[in-house]
Coordinates of C-alpha atoms in Angstrom, one line a residue:
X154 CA 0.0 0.0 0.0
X155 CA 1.2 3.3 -0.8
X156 CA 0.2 6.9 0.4
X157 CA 0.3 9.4 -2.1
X158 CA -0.1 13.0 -1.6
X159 CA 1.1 15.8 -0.3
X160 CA 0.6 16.2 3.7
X161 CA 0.8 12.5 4.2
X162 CA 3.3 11.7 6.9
X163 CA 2.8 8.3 6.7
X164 CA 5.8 6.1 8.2
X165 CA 4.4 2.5 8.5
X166 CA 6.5 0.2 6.8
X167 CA 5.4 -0.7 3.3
X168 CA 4.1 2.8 2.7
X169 CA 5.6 5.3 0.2
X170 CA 4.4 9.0 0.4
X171 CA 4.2 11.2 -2.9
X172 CA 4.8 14.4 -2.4
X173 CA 6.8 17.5 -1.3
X174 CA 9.4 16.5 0.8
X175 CA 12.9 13.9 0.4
X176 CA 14.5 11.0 1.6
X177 CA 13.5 7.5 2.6
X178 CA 12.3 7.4 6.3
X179 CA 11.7 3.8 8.2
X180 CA 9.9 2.0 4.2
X181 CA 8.7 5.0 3.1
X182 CA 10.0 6.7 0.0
X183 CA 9.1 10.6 -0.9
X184 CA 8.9 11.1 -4.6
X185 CA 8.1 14.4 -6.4
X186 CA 5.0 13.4 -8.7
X187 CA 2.7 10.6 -10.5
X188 CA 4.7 10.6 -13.5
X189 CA 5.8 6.8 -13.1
X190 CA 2.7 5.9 -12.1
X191 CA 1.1 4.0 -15.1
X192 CA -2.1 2.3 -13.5
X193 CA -5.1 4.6 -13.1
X194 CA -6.1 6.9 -10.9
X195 CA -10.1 7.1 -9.6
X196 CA -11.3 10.4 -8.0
X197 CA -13.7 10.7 -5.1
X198 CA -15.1 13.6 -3.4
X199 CA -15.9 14.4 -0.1
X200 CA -19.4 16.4 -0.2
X201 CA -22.2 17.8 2.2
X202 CA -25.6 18.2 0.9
X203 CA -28.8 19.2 2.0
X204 CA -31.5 18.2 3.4
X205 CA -30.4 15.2 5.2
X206 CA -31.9 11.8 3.8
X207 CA -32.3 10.8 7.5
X208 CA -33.2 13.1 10.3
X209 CA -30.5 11.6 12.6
X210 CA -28.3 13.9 11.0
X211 CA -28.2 17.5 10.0
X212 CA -27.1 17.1 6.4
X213 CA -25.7 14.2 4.4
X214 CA -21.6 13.7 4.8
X215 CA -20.5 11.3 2.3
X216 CA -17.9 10.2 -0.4
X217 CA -19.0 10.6 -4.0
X218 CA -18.7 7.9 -5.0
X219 CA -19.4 5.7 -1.9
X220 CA -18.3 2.2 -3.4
X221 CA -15.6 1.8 -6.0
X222 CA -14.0 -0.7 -7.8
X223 CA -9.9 -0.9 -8.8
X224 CA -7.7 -2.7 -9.6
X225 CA -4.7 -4.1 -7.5
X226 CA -1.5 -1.0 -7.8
X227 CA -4.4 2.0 -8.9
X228 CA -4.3 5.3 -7.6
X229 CA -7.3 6.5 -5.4
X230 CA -7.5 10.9 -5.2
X231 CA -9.5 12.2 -2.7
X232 CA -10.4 15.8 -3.2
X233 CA -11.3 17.4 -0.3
X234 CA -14.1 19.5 -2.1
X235 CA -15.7 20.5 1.6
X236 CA -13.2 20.6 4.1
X237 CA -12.8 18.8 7.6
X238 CA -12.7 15.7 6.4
X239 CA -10.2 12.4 6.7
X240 CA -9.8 8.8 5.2
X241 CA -9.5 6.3 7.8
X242 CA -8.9 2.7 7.2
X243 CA -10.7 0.7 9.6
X244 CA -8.3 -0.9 11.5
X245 CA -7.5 -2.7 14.6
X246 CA -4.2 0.3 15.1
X247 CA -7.2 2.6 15.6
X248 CA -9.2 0.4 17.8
X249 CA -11.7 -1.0 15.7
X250 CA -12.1 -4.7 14.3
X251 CA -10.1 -4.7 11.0
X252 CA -12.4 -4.1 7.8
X253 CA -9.6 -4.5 5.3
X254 CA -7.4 -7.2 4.0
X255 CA -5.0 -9.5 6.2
X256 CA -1.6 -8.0 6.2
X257 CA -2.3 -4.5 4.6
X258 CA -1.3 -2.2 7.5
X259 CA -3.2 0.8 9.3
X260 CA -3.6 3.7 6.9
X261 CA -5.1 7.4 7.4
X262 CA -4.9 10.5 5.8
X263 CA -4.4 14.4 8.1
X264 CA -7.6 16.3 8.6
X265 CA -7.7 18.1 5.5
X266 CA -10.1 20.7 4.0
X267 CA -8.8 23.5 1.3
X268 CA -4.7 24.0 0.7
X269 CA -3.1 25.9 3.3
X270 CA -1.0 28.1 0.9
X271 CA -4.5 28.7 -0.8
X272 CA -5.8 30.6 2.1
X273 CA -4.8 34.5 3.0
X274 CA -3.1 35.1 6.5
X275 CA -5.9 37.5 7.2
X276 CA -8.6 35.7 6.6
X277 CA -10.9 35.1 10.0
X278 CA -14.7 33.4 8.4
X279 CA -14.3 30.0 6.6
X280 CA -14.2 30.4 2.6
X281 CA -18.3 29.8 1.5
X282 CA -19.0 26.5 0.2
X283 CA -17.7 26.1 -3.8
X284 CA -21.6 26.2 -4.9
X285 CA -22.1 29.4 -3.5
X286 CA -19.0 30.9 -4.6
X287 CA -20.3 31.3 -7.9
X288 CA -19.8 29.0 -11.2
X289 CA -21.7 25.7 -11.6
X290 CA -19.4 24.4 -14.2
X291 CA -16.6 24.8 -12.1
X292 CA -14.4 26.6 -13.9
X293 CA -15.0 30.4 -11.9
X294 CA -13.8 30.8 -8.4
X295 CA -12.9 27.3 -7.0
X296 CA -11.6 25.1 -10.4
X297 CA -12.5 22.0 -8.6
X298 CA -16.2 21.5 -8.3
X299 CA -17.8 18.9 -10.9
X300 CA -16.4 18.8 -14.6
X301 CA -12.3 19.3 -13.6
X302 CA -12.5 15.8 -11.9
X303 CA -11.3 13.3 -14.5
X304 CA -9.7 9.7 -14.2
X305 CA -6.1 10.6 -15.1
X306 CA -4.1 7.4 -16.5
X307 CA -0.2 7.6 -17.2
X308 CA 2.0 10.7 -16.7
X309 CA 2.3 14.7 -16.6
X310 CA -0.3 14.4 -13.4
X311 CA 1.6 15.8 -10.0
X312 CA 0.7 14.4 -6.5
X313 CA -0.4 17.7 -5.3
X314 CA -2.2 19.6 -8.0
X315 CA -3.9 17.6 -10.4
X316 CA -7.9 18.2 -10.1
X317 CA -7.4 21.3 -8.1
X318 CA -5.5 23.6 -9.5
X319 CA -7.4 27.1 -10.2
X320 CA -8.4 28.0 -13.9
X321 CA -8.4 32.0 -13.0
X322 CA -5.9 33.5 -11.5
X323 CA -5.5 36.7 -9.6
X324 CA -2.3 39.5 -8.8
X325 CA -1.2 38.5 -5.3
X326 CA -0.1 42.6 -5.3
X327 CA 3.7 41.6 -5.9
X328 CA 2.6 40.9 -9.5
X329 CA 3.0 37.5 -9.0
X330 CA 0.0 35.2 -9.7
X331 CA -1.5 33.5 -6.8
X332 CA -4.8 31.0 -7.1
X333 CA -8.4 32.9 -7.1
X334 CA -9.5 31.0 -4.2
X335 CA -9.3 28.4 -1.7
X336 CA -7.8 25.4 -3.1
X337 CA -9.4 21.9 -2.0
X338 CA -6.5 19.7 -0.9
X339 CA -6.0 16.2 -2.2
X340 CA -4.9 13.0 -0.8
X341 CA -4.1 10.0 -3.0
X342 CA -3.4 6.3 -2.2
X343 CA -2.6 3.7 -4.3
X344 CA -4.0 -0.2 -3.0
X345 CA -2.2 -3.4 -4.3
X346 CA -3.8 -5.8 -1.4
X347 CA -6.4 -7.3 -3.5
X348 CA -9.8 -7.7 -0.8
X349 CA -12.5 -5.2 0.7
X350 CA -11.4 -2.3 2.0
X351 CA -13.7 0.1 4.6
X352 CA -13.0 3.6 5.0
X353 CA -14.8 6.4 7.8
X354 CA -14.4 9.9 7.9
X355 CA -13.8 10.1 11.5
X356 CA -15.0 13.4 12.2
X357 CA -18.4 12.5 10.2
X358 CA -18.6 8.4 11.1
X359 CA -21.6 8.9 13.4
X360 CA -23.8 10.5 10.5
X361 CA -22.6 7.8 7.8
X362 CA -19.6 9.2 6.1
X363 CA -18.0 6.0 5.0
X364 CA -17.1 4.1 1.8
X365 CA -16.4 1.0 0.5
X366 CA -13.3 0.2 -2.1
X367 CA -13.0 -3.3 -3.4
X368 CA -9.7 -4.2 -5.1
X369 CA -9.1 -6.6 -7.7
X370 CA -12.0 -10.1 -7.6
X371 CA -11.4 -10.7 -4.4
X372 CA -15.1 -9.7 -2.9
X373 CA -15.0 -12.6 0.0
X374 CA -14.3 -10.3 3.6
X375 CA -14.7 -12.3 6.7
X376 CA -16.2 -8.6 8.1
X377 CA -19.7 -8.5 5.4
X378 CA -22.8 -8.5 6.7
X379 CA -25.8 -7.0 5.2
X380 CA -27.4 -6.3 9.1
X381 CA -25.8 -3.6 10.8
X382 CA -27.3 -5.6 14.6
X383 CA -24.3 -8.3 13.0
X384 CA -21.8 -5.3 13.4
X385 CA -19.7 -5.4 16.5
X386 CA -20.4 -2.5 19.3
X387 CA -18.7 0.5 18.8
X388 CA -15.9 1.3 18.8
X389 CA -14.8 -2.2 17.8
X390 CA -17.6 -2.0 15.1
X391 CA -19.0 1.4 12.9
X392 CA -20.2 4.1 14.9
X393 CA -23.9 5.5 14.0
X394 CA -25.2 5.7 10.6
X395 CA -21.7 4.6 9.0
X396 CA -23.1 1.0 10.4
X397 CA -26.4 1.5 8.3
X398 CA -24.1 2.9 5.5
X399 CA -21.9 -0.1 5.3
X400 CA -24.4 -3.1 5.5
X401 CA -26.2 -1.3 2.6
X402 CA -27.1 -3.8 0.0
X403 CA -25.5 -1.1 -2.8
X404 CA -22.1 -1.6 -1.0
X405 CA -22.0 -5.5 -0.8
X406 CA -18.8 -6.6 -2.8
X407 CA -20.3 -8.2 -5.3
X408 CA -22.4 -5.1 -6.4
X409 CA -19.4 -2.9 -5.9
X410 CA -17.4 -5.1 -8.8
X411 CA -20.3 -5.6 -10.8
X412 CA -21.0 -1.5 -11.1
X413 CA -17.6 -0.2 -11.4
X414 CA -19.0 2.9 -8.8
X415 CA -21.5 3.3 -6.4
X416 CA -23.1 6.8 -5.6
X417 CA -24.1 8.0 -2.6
X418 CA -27.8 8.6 -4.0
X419 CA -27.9 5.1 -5.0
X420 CA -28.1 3.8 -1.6
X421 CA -31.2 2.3 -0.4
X422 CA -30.7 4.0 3.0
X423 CA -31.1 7.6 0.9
X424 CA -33.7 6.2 -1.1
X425 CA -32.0 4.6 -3.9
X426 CA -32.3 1.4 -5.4
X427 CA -30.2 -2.0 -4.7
X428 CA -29.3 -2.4 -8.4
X429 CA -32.3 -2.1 -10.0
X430 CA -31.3 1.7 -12.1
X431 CA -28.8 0.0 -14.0
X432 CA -30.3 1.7 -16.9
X433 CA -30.5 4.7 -15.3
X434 CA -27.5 5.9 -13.6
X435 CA -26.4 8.5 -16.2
X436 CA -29.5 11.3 -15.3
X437 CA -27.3 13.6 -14.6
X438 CA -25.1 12.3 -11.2
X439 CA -22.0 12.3 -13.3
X440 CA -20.9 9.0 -12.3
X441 CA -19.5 6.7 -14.7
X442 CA -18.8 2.8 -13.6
X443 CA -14.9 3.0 -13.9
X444 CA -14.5 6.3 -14.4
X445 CA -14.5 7.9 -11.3
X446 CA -15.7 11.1 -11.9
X447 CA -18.5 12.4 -9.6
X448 CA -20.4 15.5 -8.7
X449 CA -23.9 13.8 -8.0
X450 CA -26.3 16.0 -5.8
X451 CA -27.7 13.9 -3.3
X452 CA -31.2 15.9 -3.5
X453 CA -31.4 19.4 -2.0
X454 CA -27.8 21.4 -2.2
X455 CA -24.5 20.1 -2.9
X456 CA -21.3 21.7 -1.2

């Protein structure tokens, strides 16, 4: 397993960070950019949108997509398109009954949200959501919403900037050129363990933020249950709705491989269907099987 991105101090052995930085640390290599990665890379999202689809929490937190499919040695970028958000392999290191393969180690990205050398020293209120800074397409203020976030395969792509880096531009006053806005960060891993693979947002567990990557064939995990009463007790098991979230019928293995991605919306716990729009899942949500390009609005607002 390999962390990729910039910010990830990762130092368990069998790990390599890609980003800024040098030197090998304790199995961990730093390396400068993607360019020698050949495999592809899949892009997820970490969104808010409202209203909830369950009143047991205020709005819905949730990866877009919410079950994907790789293959053994791809790239996974998460874009951290609302902030305060992590990716947290469940793991027995962090207290919990392990939910990924034998022998692939703990794993967990910083707390991350938008770029720190994207945001001014004197700025004191939070940047506004990127739907309400203006530009649907995503090509105006933030240059990462919905229609920048592409599967990337092969080289030129850097471990830092690809997917986020601004389209306008503005004088930073020295007459240098400094990004319009807040920057969302990114965070990439690449996954060679073939197996099932649960990740939680920590911060946003309790109201369901968790995902489900499947690598390679492999869909048997000795952890799948479709009844989340089967789960173990927190903390061993999920906390809150990330229990109900990860025994949905969408996420079981099988489905996950069969559909290349899994959106949010297609849930059954927010009112989606267990496989049965399978004609239906280009209206709009911008999810591809295999593509891993996303932007679906869960109903209501999208952040």
């Amino acid at each position: 397993m390999k962390a990729l991105g910039a910010g990830a101090a990762l130092g368990a052995l069998g790990w390599s960070t890609l980003g800024a930085g040098g030197g090998d640390t304790g199995g961990t290599s730093t390396v400068t950019d993607l360019d020698e990665h050949t495999g592809t890379v899949h892009d997820v999202q970490t969104l808010i949108s409202g209203p909830p689809s369950n009143p047991d929490r205020p709005a819905d937190f949730f990866y877009e997509p919410t079950g994907l499919h790789v293959a053994p040695g791809d790239v996974v970028r998460w874009t951290f398109t609302t902030p305060d958000h992590n990716v947290v392999g469940i793991h027995p290191a962090f207290g919990m009954r392990r939910r990924v393969p034998l022998g692939v180690d703990a794993f967990s990205s910083p707390l991350m949200g938008f770029r720190p050398d994207t945001i001014p020293g004197d700025m004191v209120e939070p940047p506004a959501p990127p739907a309400e800074e203006g530009g649907s397409d995503g090509n105006e203020t933030t240059g990462t919403v919905t229609g920048t976030m592409t599967e990337t395969t092969g080289t030129g792509t850097t471990g830092t900037e690809t997917g986020t880096t601004m389209t306008g531009t503005t004088d930073g006053g020295d007459g240098g050129a400094m990004p319009a806005g807040p920057v969302p960060d990114t965070w990439l891993l690449s996954l060679q363990t073939p197996g099932v693979y649960d990740i939680i947002c920590s911060p946003h567990e309790g109201f369901g933020m968790a995902m489900r990557i499947v690598v390679g064939d492999e869909t048997t995990a000795p952890f799948e249950t479709s009844d989340p009463e089967a789960l173990p007790e927190p903390r061993a098991g999920p906390v809150g709705l990330s229990r109900v979230t990860l025994t949905d019928p969408a996420l079981q293995p099988e489905t996950v491989v069969e559909r290349g991605t899994v959106s949010w919306s297609d849930l059954e716990s927010v009112g989606g269907e267990d496989e049965g729009d399978d004609d239906g899942d280009d209206e709009g949500d911008g999810t591809e099987a295999g593509t891993g390009t996303t932007g679906t609005e869960a109903g209501g607002t999208t952040y």
